[in-house]
mmCIF file of C-alpha atoms and ligand atoms in Angstrom:
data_model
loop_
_atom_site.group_PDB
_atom_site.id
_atom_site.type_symbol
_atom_site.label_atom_id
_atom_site.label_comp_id
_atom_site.label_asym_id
_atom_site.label_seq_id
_atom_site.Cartn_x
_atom_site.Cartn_y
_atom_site.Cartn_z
ATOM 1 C CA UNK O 189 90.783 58.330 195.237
ATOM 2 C CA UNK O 190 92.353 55.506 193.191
ATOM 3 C CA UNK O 191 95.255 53.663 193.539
ATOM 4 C CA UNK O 192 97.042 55.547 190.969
ATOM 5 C CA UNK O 193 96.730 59.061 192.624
ATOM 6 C CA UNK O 194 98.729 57.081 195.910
ATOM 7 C CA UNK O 195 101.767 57.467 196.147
ATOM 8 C CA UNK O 196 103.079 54.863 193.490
ATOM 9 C CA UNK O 197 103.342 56.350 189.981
ATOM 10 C CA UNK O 198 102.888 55.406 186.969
ATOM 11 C CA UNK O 199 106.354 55.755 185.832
ATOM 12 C CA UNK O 200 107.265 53.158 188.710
ATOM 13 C CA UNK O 201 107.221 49.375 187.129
ATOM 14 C CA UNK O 202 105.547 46.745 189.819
ATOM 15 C CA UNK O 203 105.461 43.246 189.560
ATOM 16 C CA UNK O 204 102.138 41.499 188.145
ATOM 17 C CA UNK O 205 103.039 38.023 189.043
ATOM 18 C CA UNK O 206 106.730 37.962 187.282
ATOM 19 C CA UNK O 207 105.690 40.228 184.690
ATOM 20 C CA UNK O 208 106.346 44.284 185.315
ATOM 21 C CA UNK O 209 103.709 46.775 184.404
ATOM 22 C CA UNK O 210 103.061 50.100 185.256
ATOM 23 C CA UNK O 211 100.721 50.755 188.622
ATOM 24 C CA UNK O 212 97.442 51.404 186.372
ATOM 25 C CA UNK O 213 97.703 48.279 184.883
ATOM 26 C CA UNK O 214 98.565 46.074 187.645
ATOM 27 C CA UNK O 215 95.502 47.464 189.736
ATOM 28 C CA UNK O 216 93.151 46.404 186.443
ATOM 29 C CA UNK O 217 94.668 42.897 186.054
ATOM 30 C CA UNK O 218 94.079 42.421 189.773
ATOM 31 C CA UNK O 219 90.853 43.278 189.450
ATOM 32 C CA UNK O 220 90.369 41.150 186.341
ATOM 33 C CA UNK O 221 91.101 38.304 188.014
ATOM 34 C CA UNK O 222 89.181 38.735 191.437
ATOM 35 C CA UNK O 223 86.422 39.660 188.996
ATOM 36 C CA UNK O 224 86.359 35.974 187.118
ATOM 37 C CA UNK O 225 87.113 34.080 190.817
ATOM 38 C CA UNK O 226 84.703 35.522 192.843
ATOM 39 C CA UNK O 227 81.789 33.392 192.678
ATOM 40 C CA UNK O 228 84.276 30.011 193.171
ATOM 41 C CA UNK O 229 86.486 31.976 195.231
ATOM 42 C CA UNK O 230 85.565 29.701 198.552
ATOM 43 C CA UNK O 231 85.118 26.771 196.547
ATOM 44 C CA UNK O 232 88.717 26.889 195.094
ATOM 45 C CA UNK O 233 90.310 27.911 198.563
ATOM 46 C CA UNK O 234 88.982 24.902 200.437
ATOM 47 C CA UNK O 235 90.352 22.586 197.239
ATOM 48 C CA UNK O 236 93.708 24.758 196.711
ATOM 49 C CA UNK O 237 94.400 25.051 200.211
ATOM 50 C CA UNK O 238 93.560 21.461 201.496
ATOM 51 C CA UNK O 239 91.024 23.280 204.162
ATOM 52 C CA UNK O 240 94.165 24.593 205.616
ATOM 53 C CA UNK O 241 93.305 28.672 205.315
ATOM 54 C CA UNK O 242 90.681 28.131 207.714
ATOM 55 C CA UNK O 243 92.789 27.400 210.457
ATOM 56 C CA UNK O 244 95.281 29.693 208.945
ATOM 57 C CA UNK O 245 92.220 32.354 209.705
ATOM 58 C CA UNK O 246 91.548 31.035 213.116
ATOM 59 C CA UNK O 247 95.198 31.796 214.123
ATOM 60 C CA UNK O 248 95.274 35.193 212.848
ATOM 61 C CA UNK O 249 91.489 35.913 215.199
ATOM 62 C CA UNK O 250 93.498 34.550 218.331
ATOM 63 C CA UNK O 251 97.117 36.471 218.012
ATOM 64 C CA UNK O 252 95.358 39.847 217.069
ATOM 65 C CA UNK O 253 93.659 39.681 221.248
ATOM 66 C CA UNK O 254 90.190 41.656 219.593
ATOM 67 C CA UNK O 255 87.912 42.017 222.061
ATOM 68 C CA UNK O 256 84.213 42.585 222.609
ATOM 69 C CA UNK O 257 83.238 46.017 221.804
ATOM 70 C CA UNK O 258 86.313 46.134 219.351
ATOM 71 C CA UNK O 259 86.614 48.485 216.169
ATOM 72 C CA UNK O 260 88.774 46.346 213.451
ATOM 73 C CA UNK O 261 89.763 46.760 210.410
ATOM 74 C CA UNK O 262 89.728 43.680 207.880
ATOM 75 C CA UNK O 263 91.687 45.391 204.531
ATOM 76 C CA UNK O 264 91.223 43.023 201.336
ATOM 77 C CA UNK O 265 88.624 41.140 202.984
ATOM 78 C CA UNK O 266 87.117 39.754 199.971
ATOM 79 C CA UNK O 267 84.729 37.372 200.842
ATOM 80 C CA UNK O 268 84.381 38.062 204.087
ATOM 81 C CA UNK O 269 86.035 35.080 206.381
ATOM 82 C CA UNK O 270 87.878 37.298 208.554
ATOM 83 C CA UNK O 271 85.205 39.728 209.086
ATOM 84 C CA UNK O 272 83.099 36.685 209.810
ATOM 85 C CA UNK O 273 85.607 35.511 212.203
ATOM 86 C CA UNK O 274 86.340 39.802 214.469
ATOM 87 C CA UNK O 275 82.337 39.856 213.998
ATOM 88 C CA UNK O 276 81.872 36.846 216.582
ATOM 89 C CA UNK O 277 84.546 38.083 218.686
ATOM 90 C CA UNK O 278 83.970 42.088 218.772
ATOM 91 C CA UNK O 279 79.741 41.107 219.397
ATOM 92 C CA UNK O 280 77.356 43.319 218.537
ATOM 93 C CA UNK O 281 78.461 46.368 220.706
ATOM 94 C CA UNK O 282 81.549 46.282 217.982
ATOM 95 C CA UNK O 283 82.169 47.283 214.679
ATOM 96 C CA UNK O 284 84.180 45.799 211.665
ATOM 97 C CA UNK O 285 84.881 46.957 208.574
ATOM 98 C CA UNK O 286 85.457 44.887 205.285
ATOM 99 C CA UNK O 287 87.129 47.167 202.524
ATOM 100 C CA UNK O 288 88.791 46.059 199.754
ATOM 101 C CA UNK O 289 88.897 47.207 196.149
ATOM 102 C CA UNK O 290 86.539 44.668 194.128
ATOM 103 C CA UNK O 291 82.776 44.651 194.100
ATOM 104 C CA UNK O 292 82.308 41.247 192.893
ATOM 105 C CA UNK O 293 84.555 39.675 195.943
ATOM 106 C CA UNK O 294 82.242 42.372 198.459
ATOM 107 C CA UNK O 295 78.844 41.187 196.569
ATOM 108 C CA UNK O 296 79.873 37.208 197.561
ATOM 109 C CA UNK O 297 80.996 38.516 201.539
ATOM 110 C CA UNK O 298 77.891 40.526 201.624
ATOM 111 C CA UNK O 299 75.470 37.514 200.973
ATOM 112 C CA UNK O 300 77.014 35.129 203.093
ATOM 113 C CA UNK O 301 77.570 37.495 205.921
ATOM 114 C CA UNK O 302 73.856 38.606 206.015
ATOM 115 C CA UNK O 303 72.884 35.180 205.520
ATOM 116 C CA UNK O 304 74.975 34.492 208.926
ATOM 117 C CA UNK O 305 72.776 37.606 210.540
ATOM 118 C CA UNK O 306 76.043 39.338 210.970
ATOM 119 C CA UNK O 307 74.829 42.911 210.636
ATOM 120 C CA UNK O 308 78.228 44.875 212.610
ATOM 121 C CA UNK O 309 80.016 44.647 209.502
ATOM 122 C CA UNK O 310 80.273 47.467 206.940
ATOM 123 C CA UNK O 311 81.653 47.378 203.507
ATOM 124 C CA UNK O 312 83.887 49.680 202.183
ATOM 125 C CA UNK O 313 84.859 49.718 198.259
ATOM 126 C CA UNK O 314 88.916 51.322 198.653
ATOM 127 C CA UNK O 315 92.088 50.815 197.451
ATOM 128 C CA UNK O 316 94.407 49.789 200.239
ATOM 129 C CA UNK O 317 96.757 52.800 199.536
ATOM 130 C CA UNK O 318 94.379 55.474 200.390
ATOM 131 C CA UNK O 319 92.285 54.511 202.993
ATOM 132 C CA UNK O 320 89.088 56.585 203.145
ATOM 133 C CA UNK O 321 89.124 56.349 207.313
ATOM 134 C CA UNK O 322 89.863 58.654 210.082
ATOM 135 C CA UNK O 323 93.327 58.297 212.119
ATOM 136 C CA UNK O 324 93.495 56.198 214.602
ATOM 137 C CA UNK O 325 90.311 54.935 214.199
ATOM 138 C CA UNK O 326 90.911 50.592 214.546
ATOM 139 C CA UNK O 327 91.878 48.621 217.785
ATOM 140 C CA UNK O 328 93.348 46.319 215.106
ATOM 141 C CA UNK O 329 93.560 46.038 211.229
ATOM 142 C CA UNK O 330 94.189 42.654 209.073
ATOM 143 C CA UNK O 331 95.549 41.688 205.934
ATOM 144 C CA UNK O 332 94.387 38.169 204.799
ATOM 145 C CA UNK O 333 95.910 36.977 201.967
ATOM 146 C CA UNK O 334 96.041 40.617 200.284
ATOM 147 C CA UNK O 335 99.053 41.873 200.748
ATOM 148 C CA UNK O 336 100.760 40.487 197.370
ATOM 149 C CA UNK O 337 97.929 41.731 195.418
ATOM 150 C CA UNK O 338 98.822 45.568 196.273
ATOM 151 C CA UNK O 339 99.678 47.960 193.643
ATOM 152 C CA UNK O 340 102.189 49.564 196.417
ATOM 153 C CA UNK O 341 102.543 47.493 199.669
ATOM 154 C CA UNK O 342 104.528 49.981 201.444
ATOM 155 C CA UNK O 343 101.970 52.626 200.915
ATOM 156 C CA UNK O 344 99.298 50.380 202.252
ATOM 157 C CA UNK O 345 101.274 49.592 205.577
ATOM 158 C CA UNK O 346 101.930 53.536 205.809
ATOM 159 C CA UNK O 347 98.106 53.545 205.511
ATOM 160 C CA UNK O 348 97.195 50.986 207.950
ATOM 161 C CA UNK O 349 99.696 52.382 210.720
ATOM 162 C CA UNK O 350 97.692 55.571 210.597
ATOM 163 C CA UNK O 351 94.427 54.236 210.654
ATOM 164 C CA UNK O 352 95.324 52.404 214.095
ATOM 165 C CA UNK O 353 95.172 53.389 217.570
ATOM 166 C CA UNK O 354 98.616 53.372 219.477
ATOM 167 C CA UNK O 355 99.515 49.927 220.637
ATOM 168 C CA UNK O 356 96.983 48.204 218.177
ATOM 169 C CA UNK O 357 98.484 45.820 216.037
ATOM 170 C CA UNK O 358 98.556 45.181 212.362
ATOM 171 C CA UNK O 359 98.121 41.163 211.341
ATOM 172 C CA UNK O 360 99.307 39.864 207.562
ATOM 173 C CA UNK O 361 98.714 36.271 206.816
ATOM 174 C CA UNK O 362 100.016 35.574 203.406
ATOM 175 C CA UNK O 363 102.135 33.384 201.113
ATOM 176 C CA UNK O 364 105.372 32.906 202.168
ATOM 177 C CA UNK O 365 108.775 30.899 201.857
ATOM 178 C CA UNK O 366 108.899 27.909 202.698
ATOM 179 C CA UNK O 367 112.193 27.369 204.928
ATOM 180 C CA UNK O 368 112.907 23.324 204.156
ATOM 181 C CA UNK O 369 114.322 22.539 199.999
ATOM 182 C CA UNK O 370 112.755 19.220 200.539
ATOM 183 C CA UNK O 371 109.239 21.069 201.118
ATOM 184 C CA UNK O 372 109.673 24.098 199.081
ATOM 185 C CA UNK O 373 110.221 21.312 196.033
ATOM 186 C CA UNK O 374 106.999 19.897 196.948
ATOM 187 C CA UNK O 375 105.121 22.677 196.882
ATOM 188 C CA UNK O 376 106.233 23.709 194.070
ATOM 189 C CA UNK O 377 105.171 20.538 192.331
ATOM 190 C CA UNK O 378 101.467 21.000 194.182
ATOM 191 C CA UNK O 379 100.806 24.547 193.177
ATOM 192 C CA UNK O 380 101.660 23.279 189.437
ATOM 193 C CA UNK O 381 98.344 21.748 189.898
ATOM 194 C CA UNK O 382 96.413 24.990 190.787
ATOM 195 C CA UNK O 383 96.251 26.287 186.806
ATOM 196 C CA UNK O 384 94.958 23.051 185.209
ATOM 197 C CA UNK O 385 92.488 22.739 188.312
ATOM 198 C CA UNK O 386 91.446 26.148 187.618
ATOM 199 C CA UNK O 387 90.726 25.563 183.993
ATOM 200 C CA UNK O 388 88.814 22.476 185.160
ATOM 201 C CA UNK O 389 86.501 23.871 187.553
ATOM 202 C CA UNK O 390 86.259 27.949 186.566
ATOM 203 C CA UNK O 391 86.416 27.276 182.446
ATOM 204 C CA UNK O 392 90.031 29.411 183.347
ATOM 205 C CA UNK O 393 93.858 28.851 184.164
ATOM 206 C CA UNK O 394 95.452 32.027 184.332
ATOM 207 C CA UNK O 395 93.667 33.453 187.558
ATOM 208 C CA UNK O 396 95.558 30.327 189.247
ATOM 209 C CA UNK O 397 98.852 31.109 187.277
ATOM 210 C CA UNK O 398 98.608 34.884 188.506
ATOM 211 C CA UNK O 399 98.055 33.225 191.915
ATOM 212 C CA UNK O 400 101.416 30.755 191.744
ATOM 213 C CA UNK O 401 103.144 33.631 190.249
ATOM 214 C CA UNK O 402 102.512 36.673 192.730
ATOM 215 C CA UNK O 403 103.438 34.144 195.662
ATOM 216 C CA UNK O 404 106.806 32.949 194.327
ATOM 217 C CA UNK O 405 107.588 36.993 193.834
ATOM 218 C CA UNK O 406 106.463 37.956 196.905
ATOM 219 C CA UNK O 407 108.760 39.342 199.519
ATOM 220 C CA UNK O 408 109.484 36.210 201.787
ATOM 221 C CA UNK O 409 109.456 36.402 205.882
ATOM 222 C CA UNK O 410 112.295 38.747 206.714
ATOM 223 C CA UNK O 411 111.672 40.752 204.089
ATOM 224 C CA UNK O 412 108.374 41.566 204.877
ATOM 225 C CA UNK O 413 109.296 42.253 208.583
ATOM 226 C CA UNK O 414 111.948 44.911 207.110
ATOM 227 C CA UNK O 415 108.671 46.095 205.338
ATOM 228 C CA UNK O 416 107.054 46.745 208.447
ATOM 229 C CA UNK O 417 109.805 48.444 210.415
ATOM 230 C CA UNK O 418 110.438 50.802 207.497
ATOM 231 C CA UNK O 419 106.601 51.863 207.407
ATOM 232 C CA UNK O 420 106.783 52.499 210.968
ATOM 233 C CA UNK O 421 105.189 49.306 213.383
ATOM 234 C CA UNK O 422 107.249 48.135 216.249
ATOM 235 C CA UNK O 423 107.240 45.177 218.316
ATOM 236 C CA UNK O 424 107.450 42.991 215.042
ATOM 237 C CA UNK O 425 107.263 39.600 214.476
ATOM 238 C CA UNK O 426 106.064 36.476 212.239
ATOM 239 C CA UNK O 427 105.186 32.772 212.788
ATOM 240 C CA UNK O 428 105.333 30.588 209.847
ATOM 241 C CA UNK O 429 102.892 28.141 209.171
ATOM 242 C CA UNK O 430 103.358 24.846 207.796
ATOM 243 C CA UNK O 431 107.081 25.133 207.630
ATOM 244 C CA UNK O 432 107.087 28.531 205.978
ATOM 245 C CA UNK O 433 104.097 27.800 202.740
ATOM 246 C CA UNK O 434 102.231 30.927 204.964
ATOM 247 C CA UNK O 435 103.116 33.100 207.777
ATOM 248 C CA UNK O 436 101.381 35.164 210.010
ATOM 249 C CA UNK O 437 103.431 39.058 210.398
ATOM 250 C CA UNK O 438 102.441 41.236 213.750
ATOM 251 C CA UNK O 439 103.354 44.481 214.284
ATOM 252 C CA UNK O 440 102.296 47.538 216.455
ATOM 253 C CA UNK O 441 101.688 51.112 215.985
ATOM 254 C CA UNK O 442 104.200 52.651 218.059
ATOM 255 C CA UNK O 443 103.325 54.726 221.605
ATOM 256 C CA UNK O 444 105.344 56.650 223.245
ATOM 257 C CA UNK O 445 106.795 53.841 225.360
ATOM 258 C CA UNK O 446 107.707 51.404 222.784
ATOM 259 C CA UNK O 447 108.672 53.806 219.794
ATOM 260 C CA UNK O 448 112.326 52.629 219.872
ATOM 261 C CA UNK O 449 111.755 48.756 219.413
ATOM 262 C CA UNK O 450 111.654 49.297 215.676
ATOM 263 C CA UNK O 451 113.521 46.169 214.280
ATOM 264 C CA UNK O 452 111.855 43.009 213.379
HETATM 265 N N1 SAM A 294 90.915 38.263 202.699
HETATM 266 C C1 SAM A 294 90.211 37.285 201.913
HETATM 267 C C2 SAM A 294 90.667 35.891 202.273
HETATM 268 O O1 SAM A 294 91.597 35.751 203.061
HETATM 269 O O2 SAM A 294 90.077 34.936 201.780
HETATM 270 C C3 SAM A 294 90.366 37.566 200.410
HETATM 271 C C4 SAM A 294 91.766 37.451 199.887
HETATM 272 S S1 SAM A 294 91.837 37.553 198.102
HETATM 273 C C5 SAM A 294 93.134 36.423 197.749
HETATM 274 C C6 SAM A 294 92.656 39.101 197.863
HETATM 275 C C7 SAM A 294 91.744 40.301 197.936
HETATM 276 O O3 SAM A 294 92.565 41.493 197.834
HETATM 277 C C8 SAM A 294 90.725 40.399 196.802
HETATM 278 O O4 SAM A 294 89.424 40.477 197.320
HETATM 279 C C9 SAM A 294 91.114 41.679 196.067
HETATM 280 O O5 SAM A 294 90.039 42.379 195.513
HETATM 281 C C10 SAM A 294 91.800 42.464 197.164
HETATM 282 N N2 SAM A 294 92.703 43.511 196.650
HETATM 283 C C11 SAM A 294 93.663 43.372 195.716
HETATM 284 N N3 SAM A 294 94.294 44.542 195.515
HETATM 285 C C12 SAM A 294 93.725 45.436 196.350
HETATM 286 C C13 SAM A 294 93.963 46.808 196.633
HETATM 287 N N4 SAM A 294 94.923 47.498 196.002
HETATM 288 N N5 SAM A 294 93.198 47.408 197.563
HETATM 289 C C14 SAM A 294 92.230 46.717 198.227
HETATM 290 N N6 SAM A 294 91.960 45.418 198.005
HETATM 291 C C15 SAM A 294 92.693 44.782 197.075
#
């Protein structure tokens, strides 16, 4: 199934950094650019993010409580640091599965996970709007970085909530707003960097531009919250991370005890 058979049409415009294009297109263009990062993908993370994403990563493994033995779900896992990360914690009695749509970002998670010996992980090529899995099939499903690169978020959160096993919980790390003028002025002034460093080191700016782009349009930390209430988690919550550049979003597929607690 591709992402244009999901629920968003074609007819429906969605944002390509600031630009609007039809569903189609913005799927190709995302994959267009994944497709000329992936070999400096790391590379460009470590520089781009000061080494900070790593920690970012290491946050995300502690507040989703996988254990040993544990089925998860890492959705957009491009090059694999996540699934590196539930691998080591779910052992080899467990099972994690990368998916994400690009075969280029898979190909660079696949050699560097092997290398590591880390055989429990599978790779799945999918859009996140129609998951090819079973219902409630994950102890707990992440979103690293991903999110803003989805032809139809909601449609991927409706997909992840079935996928998961009541009371299992659904962790976004992504871009977000940061809450201080002072800093978000900063920032601002850093990530003007990211194109020309991008032509510098991958012969290309306008992967980096895309990248500036799709986080300043992004929905910021209550909005996204909203975003999970309305597809259906409970128990929601987010934790920003250095003053609001990232945050981390949690939220639960429902049981029968805890249905009601709906707002974030
Ligand atoms: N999770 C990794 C990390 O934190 O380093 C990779 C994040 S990378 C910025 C975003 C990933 O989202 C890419 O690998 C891209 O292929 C994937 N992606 C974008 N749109 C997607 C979609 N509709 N379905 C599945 N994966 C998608």
């Amino acid at each position: 199934m591709s992402v244009s058979d999901s629920k968003s049409t074609d007819s429906e415009q969605v944002n390509f950094g600031y630009q609007k294009v039809s569903a189609t297109e913005k799927t190709e263009r995302v994959g267009e650019v994944f497709r000329a990062v992936a070999d400096r993908y790391d590379v460009m993370n470590d520089i781009m993010s000061l080494g900070s994403h790593r920690i970012f990563k290491r946050m995300v493994l502690h507040m989703s409580g996988v254990r040993e033995g544990g089925q998860v779900l890492d959705l957009a896992g491009g090059t694999g640091d996540m699934a590196a990360l539930f691998a080591d914690a779910v052992g080899t009695n467990g099972h994690v599965v990368l998916a994400d749509l690009n075969e280029d970002m898979m190909r660079v998670g696949r050699d560097r996970l092997l290398n590591r010996g880390l055989t429990q992980i599978e790779f799945c090529r999918t859009p996140a709007e129609a998951l090819p899995f079973a219902d409630e099939q994950f102890d707990c499903a992440c979103v690293s970085f991903g999110l803003r690169n989805f032809t139809d978020k909601d449609q991927a959160l409706r997909e992840l909530l079935r996928v998961l096993k009541p009371d299992a919980a659904l962790l976004v790390l992504e871009f977000s707003k940061p809450v201080d003028p002072l800093l978000d002025g900063a920032y601002k002034a850093f990530q003007a960097l990211w194109p020309p460093i991008g032509r510098a080191l991958v012969g290309d700016a306008q992967p980096y531009q895309y990248l500036v782009d799709s986080i300043r349009v992004h929905p910021d930390q209550k909005a996204l919250g909203q975003m999970f209430a309305d597809a259906g988690f409970v128990n929601v919550e987010y934790h920003n991370l250095l003053g609001g550049i990232a945050a981390i979003h949690r939220g639960c597929k429902p049981t029968p005890d805890n249905s009601a607690n709906s707002q974030p």
